[in-house]
Amino acid sequence: MRLPLDRRLTLSAALLAVVAGVVPATAAQAAASPLTGTATAAAPAPTPDLDAVTQALKNTTAAGAPGAMVRITGSGAPLTSAVGVQDRTTGAAMDLNGRFRIGSVTKTFSSVVLLQLVNEGKLSLDAPVNQYLPGLLPDNRITVRHLLTHRSGLADYTNAMFDKTVPGFEAVRNKVFTYQELVALSLREPRTTEPGVSYNYSNTNFVVVGMLIEKATGNGVAKEYERRIIKPLKLKNTSYVHPSTQIKGAHLHGYLTPDEAGAPLVDSTEQTVSWAQSAGAMISNAADLNTFVSALLGGKLLAPAMLDAMLNVTPTDATNTRFYGLGLRRYDLSCGTSVYGHTGTVQGFYTYAFATRDGKRSLAAVANTSNRGAANTALGGTLEGAFCGKKGPAAPTAKRSFALVPELTAAPADRDLPEHGSR
């Protein structure tokens, strides 16, 4: 195994390491296999480059988001930046304290609850799902772990549901589904892989996770989120209100981009999010997300063995810079820093919630649009400025070995929902 790369390598050298199959790691990190390793004992992250972060937000609005904002902790007082508007009708500026729908960041909340139940002996990661929910799935080989790692092979029902973005959304905006109905929608489609064979992101997995939580506790997921995460961390702006359609208190408006170029944005703020439930229906704000991911990575929510299991990641693409554990993403940035958290997409909102391995530096970023992949990718650019700090002068293009390779920050964003609009 190669030794970890020094964090001061130039971007071109970092790209070379990726091509060679070596995952960048800071000098203070333990060597880690991309298949199983979890970087630990990371050196302190450099001071955030707020100018670079703000530029990423401006890039996000230039790509079609009405507004975007970020909150960074871990270097003194929280650093914040916001551009654009939170309400296109009134023109109100982005409210850094405003609530918004966090989409698939909900999956990390669900994973924390489930892993607590595993630690309590109420579930086993490697037991068949059908052991707890008899007859639910067509394959007894699908385990609880397969759900959390997106390796069950269960098709994502949202692909068909939102094949046409706005009509699909309007058809379910006020609808209330049962978990069983959502699973049935998935089972109409061919399975994507044999259980455990390969990563294939599917919202169906975390619908079943919600069912497991409710079966193991006898309570709705809202109660378990509340007593296991929200109350202990004093998350005053975080809630699971399904099937209510409103976001109470000060909040951002979300705007869904139609598939048709030039069509007006659709205000998608109010909806049941019943199509997602435990896969994506939570509401929060930037400060609460900072607290959540910092507490999780800092070991305040899970026993050490459970956190280690959550951080046991596998690659999700060919770049060896993106990985998935148990309801948690890991991104390896251009400076060698690894960050952990989740992305979130729900109609009208893109969210990033990430922290360093020790939980001491965290970022929460949101843009109030969706079905606009370029805006999602631009928002992801806040990670570089937040965790890598100011970059040194770039080497002249003519001298760079991989001048034609896109920068890591330009990699397309992970998609938590299907997207069809112009990019």
Tab-separated table of C-alpha atoms in Angstrom:
chain	number	residue	atom	x	y	z
A	1	MET	CA	0.000	0.000	0.000
A	2	ARG	CA	1.224	3.450	-0.850
A	3	LEU	CA	1.853	5.987	1.869
A	4	PRO	CA	-0.691	8.853	2.229
A	5	LEU	CA	-0.102	11.831	-0.024
A	6	ASP	CA	1.083	15.101	1.519
A	7	ARG	CA	-1.725	17.610	1.680
A	8	ARG	CA	0.440	20.202	-0.092
A	9	LEU	CA	0.476	18.341	-3.396
A	10	THR	CA	-0.632	20.381	-6.351
A	11	LEU	CA	-3.992	19.674	-7.950
A	12	SER	CA	-2.328	18.026	-10.927
A	13	ALA	CA	-0.478	15.640	-8.630
A	14	ALA	CA	-3.714	14.871	-6.794
A	15	LEU	CA	-5.350	14.058	-10.120
A	16	LEU	CA	-2.434	11.808	-10.975
A	17	ALA	CA	-2.977	9.956	-7.707
A	18	VAL	CA	-6.653	9.474	-8.523
A	19	VAL	CA	-5.848	8.107	-11.969
A	20	ALA	CA	-3.347	5.748	-10.376
A	21	GLY	CA	-6.010	4.490	-7.975
A	22	VAL	CA	-4.654	6.088	-4.806
A	23	VAL	CA	-7.145	7.915	-2.606
A	24	PRO	CA	-5.743	11.273	-1.457
A	25	ALA	CA	-5.228	11.529	2.293
A	26	THR	CA	-3.772	14.177	4.517
A	27	ALA	CA	-0.324	13.618	5.952
A	28	ALA	CA	-1.757	13.049	9.420
A	29	GLN	CA	-4.368	10.540	8.287
A	30	ALA	CA	-3.937	6.823	8.703
A	31	ALA	CA	-3.503	4.976	5.402
A	32	ALA	CA	-6.924	3.765	4.326
A	33	SER	CA	-8.169	1.405	1.648
A	34	PRO	CA	-10.892	2.990	-0.504
A	35	LEU	CA	-12.824	-0.244	-0.070
A	36	THR	CA	-12.790	-0.460	3.694
A	37	GLY	CA	-10.669	2.301	5.200
A	38	THR	CA	-11.788	5.219	7.274
A	39	ALA	CA	-9.380	8.128	7.496
A	40	THR	CA	-8.673	9.006	11.113
A	41	ALA	CA	-6.502	11.388	13.122
A	42	ALA	CA	-6.768	14.080	10.438
A	43	ALA	CA	-4.709	17.247	10.723
A	44	PRO	CA	-6.710	20.420	11.451
A	45	ALA	CA	-8.410	21.784	8.352
A	46	PRO	CA	-6.943	25.035	7.017
A	47	THR	CA	-8.735	28.340	7.467
A	48	PRO	CA	-11.721	28.440	5.084
A	49	ASP	CA	-11.438	30.578	1.984
A	50	LEU	CA	-14.692	32.505	2.302
A	51	ASP	CA	-14.070	34.334	-0.983
A	52	ALA	CA	-13.917	30.994	-2.799
A	53	VAL	CA	-17.023	29.781	-0.988
A	54	THR	CA	-18.920	32.935	-1.930
A	55	GLN	CA	-17.812	32.554	-5.534
A	56	ALA	CA	-19.220	29.013	-5.523
A	57	LEU	CA	-22.529	30.441	-4.308
A	58	LYS	CA	-22.464	33.049	-7.084
A	59	ASN	CA	-21.774	30.244	-9.556
A	60	THR	CA	-24.826	28.470	-8.164
A	61	THR	CA	-27.158	31.397	-8.770
A	62	ALA	CA	-25.580	31.983	-12.178
A	63	ALA	CA	-26.533	28.377	-12.969
A	64	GLY	CA	-30.184	29.026	-12.198
A	65	ALA	CA	-30.796	28.970	-8.435
A	66	PRO	CA	-32.712	31.992	-7.092
A	67	GLY	CA	-30.500	31.935	-3.978
A	68	ALA	CA	-27.770	30.008	-2.184
A	69	MET	CA	-26.119	30.151	1.208
A	70	VAL	CA	-23.544	28.415	3.393
A	71	ARG	CA	-22.614	28.170	7.067
A	72	ILE	CA	-19.189	26.873	8.158
A	73	THR	CA	-18.129	26.022	11.700
A	74	GLY	CA	-14.816	25.023	13.251
A	75	SER	CA	-12.614	28.085	12.811
A	76	GLY	CA	-13.872	30.416	15.483
A	77	ALA	CA	-17.250	32.066	15.049
A	78	PRO	CA	-19.394	30.485	12.309
A	79	LEU	CA	-18.610	31.816	8.847
A	80	THR	CA	-21.589	32.547	6.641
A	81	SER	CA	-22.285	33.756	3.145
A	82	ALA	CA	-25.461	34.152	1.145
A	83	VAL	CA	-26.391	35.364	-2.334
A	84	GLY	CA	-29.664	35.789	-4.157
A	85	VAL	CA	-33.208	35.595	-2.822
A	86	GLN	CA	-35.232	33.168	-0.751
A	87	ASP	CA	-38.565	34.341	-2.167
A	88	ARG	CA	-38.881	35.391	-5.803
A	89	THR	CA	-42.220	37.072	-5.154
A	90	THR	CA	-41.122	39.405	-2.369
A	91	GLY	CA	-37.448	39.593	-3.295
A	92	ALA	CA	-36.448	38.799	0.294
A	93	ALA	CA	-32.766	37.953	0.651
A	94	MET	CA	-31.644	34.499	1.752
A	95	ASP	CA	-32.184	34.059	5.493
A	96	LEU	CA	-29.216	32.263	7.040
A	97	ASN	CA	-31.477	31.034	9.843
A	98	GLY	CA	-34.330	29.982	7.564
A	99	ARG	CA	-35.602	26.420	7.465
A	100	PHE	CA	-35.663	24.312	4.331
A	101	ARG	CA	-36.310	20.764	3.168
A	102	ILE	CA	-33.100	18.730	3.443
A	103	GLY	CA	-34.045	15.846	1.143
A	104	SER	CA	-31.716	12.886	1.348
A	105	VAL	CA	-29.727	14.250	4.265
A	106	THR	CA	-32.688	12.588	6.009
A	107	LYS	CA	-31.051	9.261	5.140
A	108	THR	CA	-28.224	9.975	7.556
A	109	PHE	CA	-30.719	10.709	10.338
A	110	SER	CA	-32.458	7.414	9.535
A	111	SER	CA	-29.153	5.548	9.547
A	112	VAL	CA	-28.202	6.948	12.949
A	113	VAL	CA	-31.493	5.760	14.440
A	114	LEU	CA	-31.175	2.324	12.883
A	115	LEU	CA	-27.563	1.903	14.016
A	116	GLN	CA	-28.559	2.844	17.537
A	117	LEU	CA	-31.131	0.045	17.357
A	118	VAL	CA	-28.446	-2.341	16.133
A	119	ASN	CA	-26.290	-1.347	19.091
A	120	GLU	CA	-29.255	-2.044	21.376
A	121	GLY	CA	-29.586	-5.550	19.930
A	122	LYS	CA	-32.974	-4.895	18.342
A	123	LEU	CA	-31.709	-5.386	14.779
A	124	SER	CA	-28.708	-6.990	13.102
A	125	LEU	CA	-26.958	-5.440	10.115
A	126	ASP	CA	-26.403	-8.770	8.416
A	127	ALA	CA	-29.804	-10.293	9.067
A	128	PRO	CA	-32.264	-10.601	6.169
A	129	VAL	CA	-34.795	-7.779	6.024
A	130	ASN	CA	-37.543	-10.374	5.744
A	131	GLN	CA	-36.590	-11.664	9.194
A	132	TYR	CA	-38.048	-8.458	10.624
A	133	LEU	CA	-40.605	-7.644	7.902
A	134	PRO	CA	-41.761	-11.101	6.751
A	135	GLY	CA	-42.624	-11.342	3.068
A	136	LEU	CA	-41.934	-7.685	2.299
A	137	LEU	CA	-39.102	-8.279	-0.180
A	138	PRO	CA	-38.857	-10.886	-2.943
A	139	ASP	CA	-35.343	-11.984	-1.990
A	140	ASN	CA	-34.350	-13.301	1.433
A	141	ARG	CA	-30.715	-12.480	0.680
A	142	ILE	CA	-31.300	-8.738	1.027
A	143	THR	CA	-29.901	-7.695	4.401
A	144	VAL	CA	-30.256	-4.599	6.535
A	145	ARG	CA	-26.694	-3.640	5.593
A	146	HIS	CA	-27.563	-3.860	1.896
A	147	LEU	CA	-30.251	-1.204	2.430
A	148	LEU	CA	-27.922	1.236	4.173
A	149	THR	CA	-25.191	0.831	1.549
A	150	HIS	CA	-27.532	0.958	-1.485
A	151	ARG	CA	-26.555	-2.564	-2.494
A	152	SER	CA	-29.938	-4.260	-2.224
A	153	GLY	CA	-30.747	-4.160	-5.936
A	154	LEU	CA	-34.186	-2.674	-5.187
A	155	ALA	CA	-35.181	-0.304	-7.990
A	156	ASP	CA	-35.657	3.379	-7.183
A	157	TYR	CA	-39.379	4.050	-7.699
A	158	THR	CA	-38.692	7.783	-8.073
A	159	ASN	CA	-37.183	7.205	-11.527
A	160	ALA	CA	-40.631	6.392	-12.919
A	161	MET	CA	-42.507	8.713	-10.547
A	162	PHE	CA	-40.527	11.763	-11.671
A	163	ASP	CA	-39.799	10.776	-15.262
A	164	LYS	CA	-41.507	14.065	-16.127
A	165	THR	CA	-40.335	16.436	-13.443
A	166	VAL	CA	-43.126	18.956	-12.865
A	167	PRO	CA	-46.116	16.730	-13.778
A	168	GLY	CA	-44.643	13.990	-11.605
A	169	PHE	CA	-44.244	16.362	-8.698
A	170	GLU	CA	-47.727	17.849	-9.019
A	171	ALA	CA	-49.203	14.332	-9.047
A	172	VAL	CA	-47.739	13.590	-5.605
A	173	ARG	CA	-47.450	17.064	-4.052
A	174	ASN	CA	-50.457	16.523	-1.777
A	175	LYS	CA	-50.639	12.732	-1.851
A	176	VAL	CA	-50.067	10.562	1.214
A	177	PHE	CA	-48.478	7.165	0.629
A	178	THR	CA	-47.981	4.220	2.931
A	179	TYR	CA	-44.535	2.665	3.102
A	180	GLN	CA	-45.984	-0.487	1.564
A	181	GLU	CA	-47.282	1.458	-1.433
A	182	LEU	CA	-43.844	2.901	-2.111
A	183	VAL	CA	-42.186	-0.510	-1.843
A	184	ALA	CA	-44.812	-1.909	-4.224
A	185	LEU	CA	-43.913	0.788	-6.759
A	186	SER	CA	-40.289	-0.347	-6.567
A	187	LEU	CA	-41.139	-4.010	-6.968
A	188	ARG	CA	-42.938	-3.283	-10.238
A	189	GLU	CA	-39.536	-2.491	-11.726
A	190	PRO	CA	-36.697	-4.926	-12.494
A	191	ARG	CA	-34.087	-5.163	-9.774
A	192	THR	CA	-30.828	-3.401	-10.593
A	193	THR	CA	-28.386	-5.999	-9.262
A	194	GLU	CA	-28.080	-9.103	-7.153
A	195	PRO	CA	-27.960	-8.312	-3.423
A	196	GLY	CA	-24.556	-7.062	-2.319
A	197	VAL	CA	-23.008	-6.965	-5.779
A	198	SER	CA	-22.768	-3.253	-6.541
A	199	TYR	CA	-23.775	0.224	-5.374
A	200	ASN	CA	-26.949	1.582	-6.947
A	201	TYR	CA	-28.576	4.544	-5.192
A	202	SER	CA	-32.255	3.904	-4.462
A	203	ASN	CA	-34.715	5.768	-2.263
A	204	THR	CA	-36.537	2.475	-1.788
A	205	ASN	CA	-33.778	1.289	0.532
A	206	PHE	CA	-34.466	4.017	3.068
A	207	VAL	CA	-38.219	3.617	2.869
A	208	VAL	CA	-37.588	0.074	4.098
A	209	VAL	CA	-35.200	1.462	6.741
A	210	GLY	CA	-38.110	3.546	8.038
A	211	MET	CA	-40.257	0.440	8.194
A	212	LEU	CA	-37.556	-1.372	10.171
A	213	ILE	CA	-37.271	1.499	12.647
A	214	GLU	CA	-41.007	1.518	13.230
A	215	LYS	CA	-41.203	-2.264	13.547
A	216	ALA	CA	-38.298	-2.414	16.034
A	217	THR	CA	-39.536	0.452	18.224
A	218	GLY	CA	-43.291	0.421	17.841
A	219	ASN	CA	-43.096	4.160	17.197
A	220	GLY	CA	-43.291	6.352	14.121
A	221	VAL	CA	-39.975	7.577	12.763
A	222	ALA	CA	-40.844	11.145	13.824
A	223	LYS	CA	-40.797	10.124	17.482
A	224	GLU	CA	-37.503	8.249	17.105
A	225	TYR	CA	-35.805	11.163	15.312
A	226	GLU	CA	-37.048	13.431	18.080
A	227	ARG	CA	-35.943	11.422	21.095
A	228	ARG	CA	-32.702	10.017	19.700
A	229	ILE	CA	-31.302	12.994	17.741
A	230	ILE	CA	-33.338	16.191	17.777
A	231	LYS	CA	-33.822	16.584	21.543
A	232	PRO	CA	-30.354	15.382	22.643
A	233	LEU	CA	-28.683	17.807	20.227
A	234	LYS	CA	-31.227	20.591	20.869
A	235	LEU	CA	-31.993	20.994	17.183
A	236	LYS	CA	-34.663	23.663	17.487
A	237	ASN	CA	-35.248	24.041	13.756
A	238	THR	CA	-35.277	20.384	12.745
A	239	SER	CA	-38.458	18.373	12.324
A	240	TYR	CA	-40.226	15.565	10.520
A	241	VAL	CA	-43.732	16.823	9.829
A	242	HIS	CA	-44.994	14.284	7.283
A	243	PRO	CA	-47.685	14.427	6.022
A	244	SER	CA	-48.134	18.130	6.814
A	245	THR	CA	-47.278	20.300	3.817
A	246	GLN	CA	-46.039	23.439	5.579
A	247	ILE	CA	-42.613	24.536	6.754
A	248	LYS	CA	-43.385	26.402	9.960
A	249	GLY	CA	-41.541	29.560	10.962
A	250	ALA	CA	-39.058	31.491	8.853
A	251	HIS	CA	-38.182	29.414	5.809
A	252	LEU	CA	-36.872	29.496	2.286
A	253	HIS	CA	-39.082	29.030	-0.748
A	254	GLY	CA	-38.026	26.196	-3.023
A	255	TYR	CA	-38.253	26.399	-6.813
A	256	LEU	CA	-38.460	23.401	-9.117
A	257	THR	CA	-36.947	23.799	-12.589
A	258	PRO	CA	-39.171	22.368	-15.356
A	259	ASP	CA	-37.696	20.033	-17.950
A	260	GLU	CA	-38.579	22.445	-20.738
A	261	ALA	CA	-35.943	25.120	-21.332
A	262	GLY	CA	-37.215	28.613	-20.541
A	263	ALA	CA	-40.324	27.442	-18.658
A	264	PRO	CA	-41.019	29.359	-15.423
A	265	LEU	CA	-39.837	27.961	-12.108
A	266	VAL	CA	-42.479	26.238	-9.966
A	267	ASP	CA	-42.788	27.150	-6.278
A	268	SER	CA	-42.561	23.697	-4.706
A	269	THR	CA	-42.201	24.767	-1.071
A	270	GLU	CA	-45.373	23.147	0.227
A	271	GLN	CA	-45.773	19.410	-0.240
A	272	THR	CA	-46.269	16.300	1.879
A	273	VAL	CA	-42.963	14.714	0.781
A	274	SER	CA	-44.866	11.492	1.383
A	275	TRP	CA	-43.167	10.048	-1.681
A	276	ALA	CA	-39.906	10.072	0.346
A	277	GLN	CA	-40.728	9.863	4.081
A	278	SER	CA	-37.728	8.308	5.907
A	279	ALA	CA	-35.684	8.669	2.709
A	280	GLY	CA	-36.043	12.443	2.449
A	281	ALA	CA	-38.843	14.271	4.284
A	282	MET	CA	-37.020	16.137	7.067
A	283	ILE	CA	-36.794	19.911	7.540
A	284	SER	CA	-33.866	21.747	9.144
A	285	ASN	CA	-31.704	24.848	8.913
A	286	ALA	CA	-27.996	25.424	8.364
A	287	ALA	CA	-27.038	25.763	12.040
A	288	ASP	CA	-28.831	22.554	13.010
A	289	LEU	CA	-27.182	20.645	10.157
A	290	ASN	CA	-23.775	21.891	11.314
A	291	THR	CA	-24.560	20.630	14.798
A	292	PHE	CA	-25.827	17.279	13.530
A	293	VAL	CA	-22.910	16.331	11.301
A	294	SER	CA	-20.350	17.595	13.819
A	295	ALA	CA	-21.974	15.577	16.607
A	296	LEU	CA	-22.179	12.470	14.440
A	297	LEU	CA	-18.538	12.551	13.317
A	298	GLY	CA	-17.487	13.619	16.804
A	299	GLY	CA	-18.879	10.396	18.245
A	300	LYS	CA	-21.802	11.889	20.167
A	301	LEU	CA	-24.600	9.898	18.512
A	302	LEU	CA	-23.214	6.405	17.938
A	303	ALA	CA	-21.143	3.913	19.852
A	304	PRO	CA	-17.585	3.668	18.423
A	305	ALA	CA	-18.224	0.314	16.723
A	306	MET	CA	-21.371	1.630	15.053
A	307	LEU	CA	-19.651	4.815	13.865
A	308	ASP	CA	-16.799	2.712	12.465
A	309	ALA	CA	-19.354	0.593	10.607
A	310	MET	CA	-21.050	3.704	9.237
A	311	LEU	CA	-17.720	5.041	7.960
A	312	ASN	CA	-16.701	1.777	6.288
A	313	VAL	CA	-17.038	3.043	2.731
A	314	THR	CA	-16.979	1.679	-0.813
A	315	PRO	CA	-16.440	3.612	-4.065
A	316	THR	CA	-19.477	4.920	-5.909
A	317	ASP	CA	-17.744	5.939	-9.136
A	318	ALA	CA	-14.529	5.434	-11.079
A	319	THR	CA	-12.762	8.538	-9.752
A	320	ASN	CA	-11.917	7.026	-6.348
A	321	THR	CA	-12.918	10.340	-4.782
A	322	ARG	CA	-16.504	9.479	-3.822
A	323	PHE	CA	-17.634	6.731	-1.501
A	324	TYR	CA	-20.663	5.519	0.445
A	325	GLY	CA	-20.846	3.888	3.855
A	326	LEU	CA	-24.002	3.239	5.883
A	327	GLY	CA	-26.206	6.178	4.954
A	328	LEU	CA	-23.180	8.464	4.679
A	329	ARG	CA	-21.120	9.810	1.790
A	330	ARG	CA	-17.379	10.451	1.827
A	331	TYR	CA	-15.789	12.918	-0.579
A	332	ASP	CA	-12.024	13.206	-0.994
A	333	LEU	CA	-11.199	16.795	-1.916
A	334	SER	CA	-8.372	18.116	-4.075
A	335	CYS	CA	-6.221	19.039	-1.057
A	336	GLY	CA	-6.410	15.494	0.342
A	337	THR	CA	-8.984	16.224	3.032
A	338	SER	CA	-11.809	13.707	3.379
A	339	VAL	CA	-15.261	14.945	4.393
A	340	TYR	CA	-18.277	12.936	5.460
A	341	GLY	CA	-21.973	13.681	5.267
A	342	HIS	CA	-24.759	13.590	2.711
A	343	THR	CA	-26.244	15.499	-0.167
A	344	GLY	CA	-29.950	16.255	-0.305
A	345	THR	CA	-32.335	16.823	-3.171
A	346	VAL	CA	-36.045	17.444	-2.828
A	347	GLN	CA	-38.194	19.476	-5.189
A	348	GLY	CA	-36.932	23.045	-4.865
A	349	PHE	CA	-33.848	22.444	-2.707
A	350	TYR	CA	-30.277	21.174	-2.976
A	351	THR	CA	-28.423	20.611	0.302
A	352	TYR	CA	-24.872	19.680	1.328
A	353	ALA	CA	-24.117	18.743	4.960
A	354	PHE	CA	-20.534	17.567	5.576
A	355	ALA	CA	-17.856	17.517	8.276
A	356	THR	CA	-14.264	16.433	8.757
A	357	ARG	CA	-13.625	13.033	10.319
A	358	ASP	CA	-13.188	14.540	13.782
A	359	GLY	CA	-16.341	16.631	13.409
A	360	LYS	CA	-14.499	19.855	14.194
A	361	ARG	CA	-15.102	21.541	10.822
A	362	SER	CA	-18.557	21.388	9.269
A	363	LEU	CA	-20.410	22.869	6.321
A	364	ALA	CA	-24.091	23.246	5.557
A	365	ALA	CA	-25.009	24.697	2.174
A	366	VAL	CA	-28.332	25.054	0.382
A	367	ALA	CA	-29.656	26.350	-2.918
A	368	ASN	CA	-33.374	26.864	-3.432
A	369	THR	CA	-33.825	25.051	-6.702
A	370	SER	CA	-33.673	21.517	-8.087
A	371	ASN	CA	-33.701	19.684	-11.419
A	372	ARG	CA	-30.830	21.984	-12.322
A	373	GLY	CA	-27.708	19.836	-12.230
A	374	ALA	CA	-25.312	22.695	-12.971
A	375	ALA	CA	-26.528	24.532	-9.871
A	376	ASN	CA	-26.109	21.395	-7.753
A	377	THR	CA	-22.554	20.912	-8.988
A	378	ALA	CA	-21.720	24.585	-8.377
A	379	LEU	CA	-23.065	24.392	-4.823
A	380	GLY	CA	-20.782	21.425	-4.200
A	381	GLY	CA	-17.890	23.737	-4.974
A	382	THR	CA	-18.346	25.271	-1.514
A	383	LEU	CA	-16.671	22.164	-0.065
A	384	GLU	CA	-13.275	23.041	-1.522
A	385	GLY	CA	-13.188	26.558	-0.096
A	386	ALA	CA	-14.577	25.448	3.257
A	387	PHE	CA	-12.248	22.510	3.890
A	388	CYS	CA	-9.172	23.169	1.730
A	389	GLY	CA	-8.719	26.907	2.283
A	390	LYS	CA	-6.824	29.130	-0.101
A	391	LYS	CA	-5.053	27.359	-2.936
A	392	GLY	CA	-1.545	28.237	-4.012
A	393	PRO	CA	-0.810	29.497	-7.525
A	394	ALA	CA	-1.722	26.936	-10.162
A	395	ALA	CA	1.066	25.526	-12.273
A	396	PRO	CA	1.131	26.864	-15.863
A	397	THR	CA	-1.236	24.851	-18.009
A	398	ALA	CA	1.504	23.847	-20.451
A	399	LYS	CA	3.471	22.178	-17.650
A	400	ARG	CA	0.566	20.276	-16.096
A	401	SER	CA	0.468	16.584	-16.947
A	402	PHE	CA	-3.316	16.428	-16.888
A	403	ALA	CA	-4.310	19.844	-18.206
A	404	LEU	CA	-7.325	18.398	-20.001
A	405	VAL	CA	-8.689	16.591	-16.939
A	406	PRO	CA	-11.504	18.618	-15.291
A	407	GLU	CA	-10.802	19.886	-11.803
A	408	LEU	CA	-12.233	17.738	-9.045
A	409	THR	CA	-14.611	20.508	-8.037
A	410	ALA	CA	-16.230	20.348	-11.489
A	411	ALA	CA	-17.322	16.722	-11.124
A	412	PRO	CA	-21.079	16.375	-11.608
A	413	ALA	CA	-23.026	16.392	-8.366
A	414	ASP	CA	-24.455	13.173	-6.981
A	415	ARG	CA	-28.104	12.845	-7.912
A	416	ASP	CA	-30.497	11.851	-5.169
A	417	LEU	CA	-33.435	12.195	-7.555
A	418	PRO	CA	-33.696	11.894	-11.347
A	419	GLU	CA	-33.011	15.131	-13.203
A	420	HIS	CA	-34.166	15.896	-16.734
A	421	GLY	CA	-33.920	19.638	-17.270
A	422	SER	CA	-31.257	21.468	-19.249
A	423	ARG	CA	-27.947	21.563	-17.442
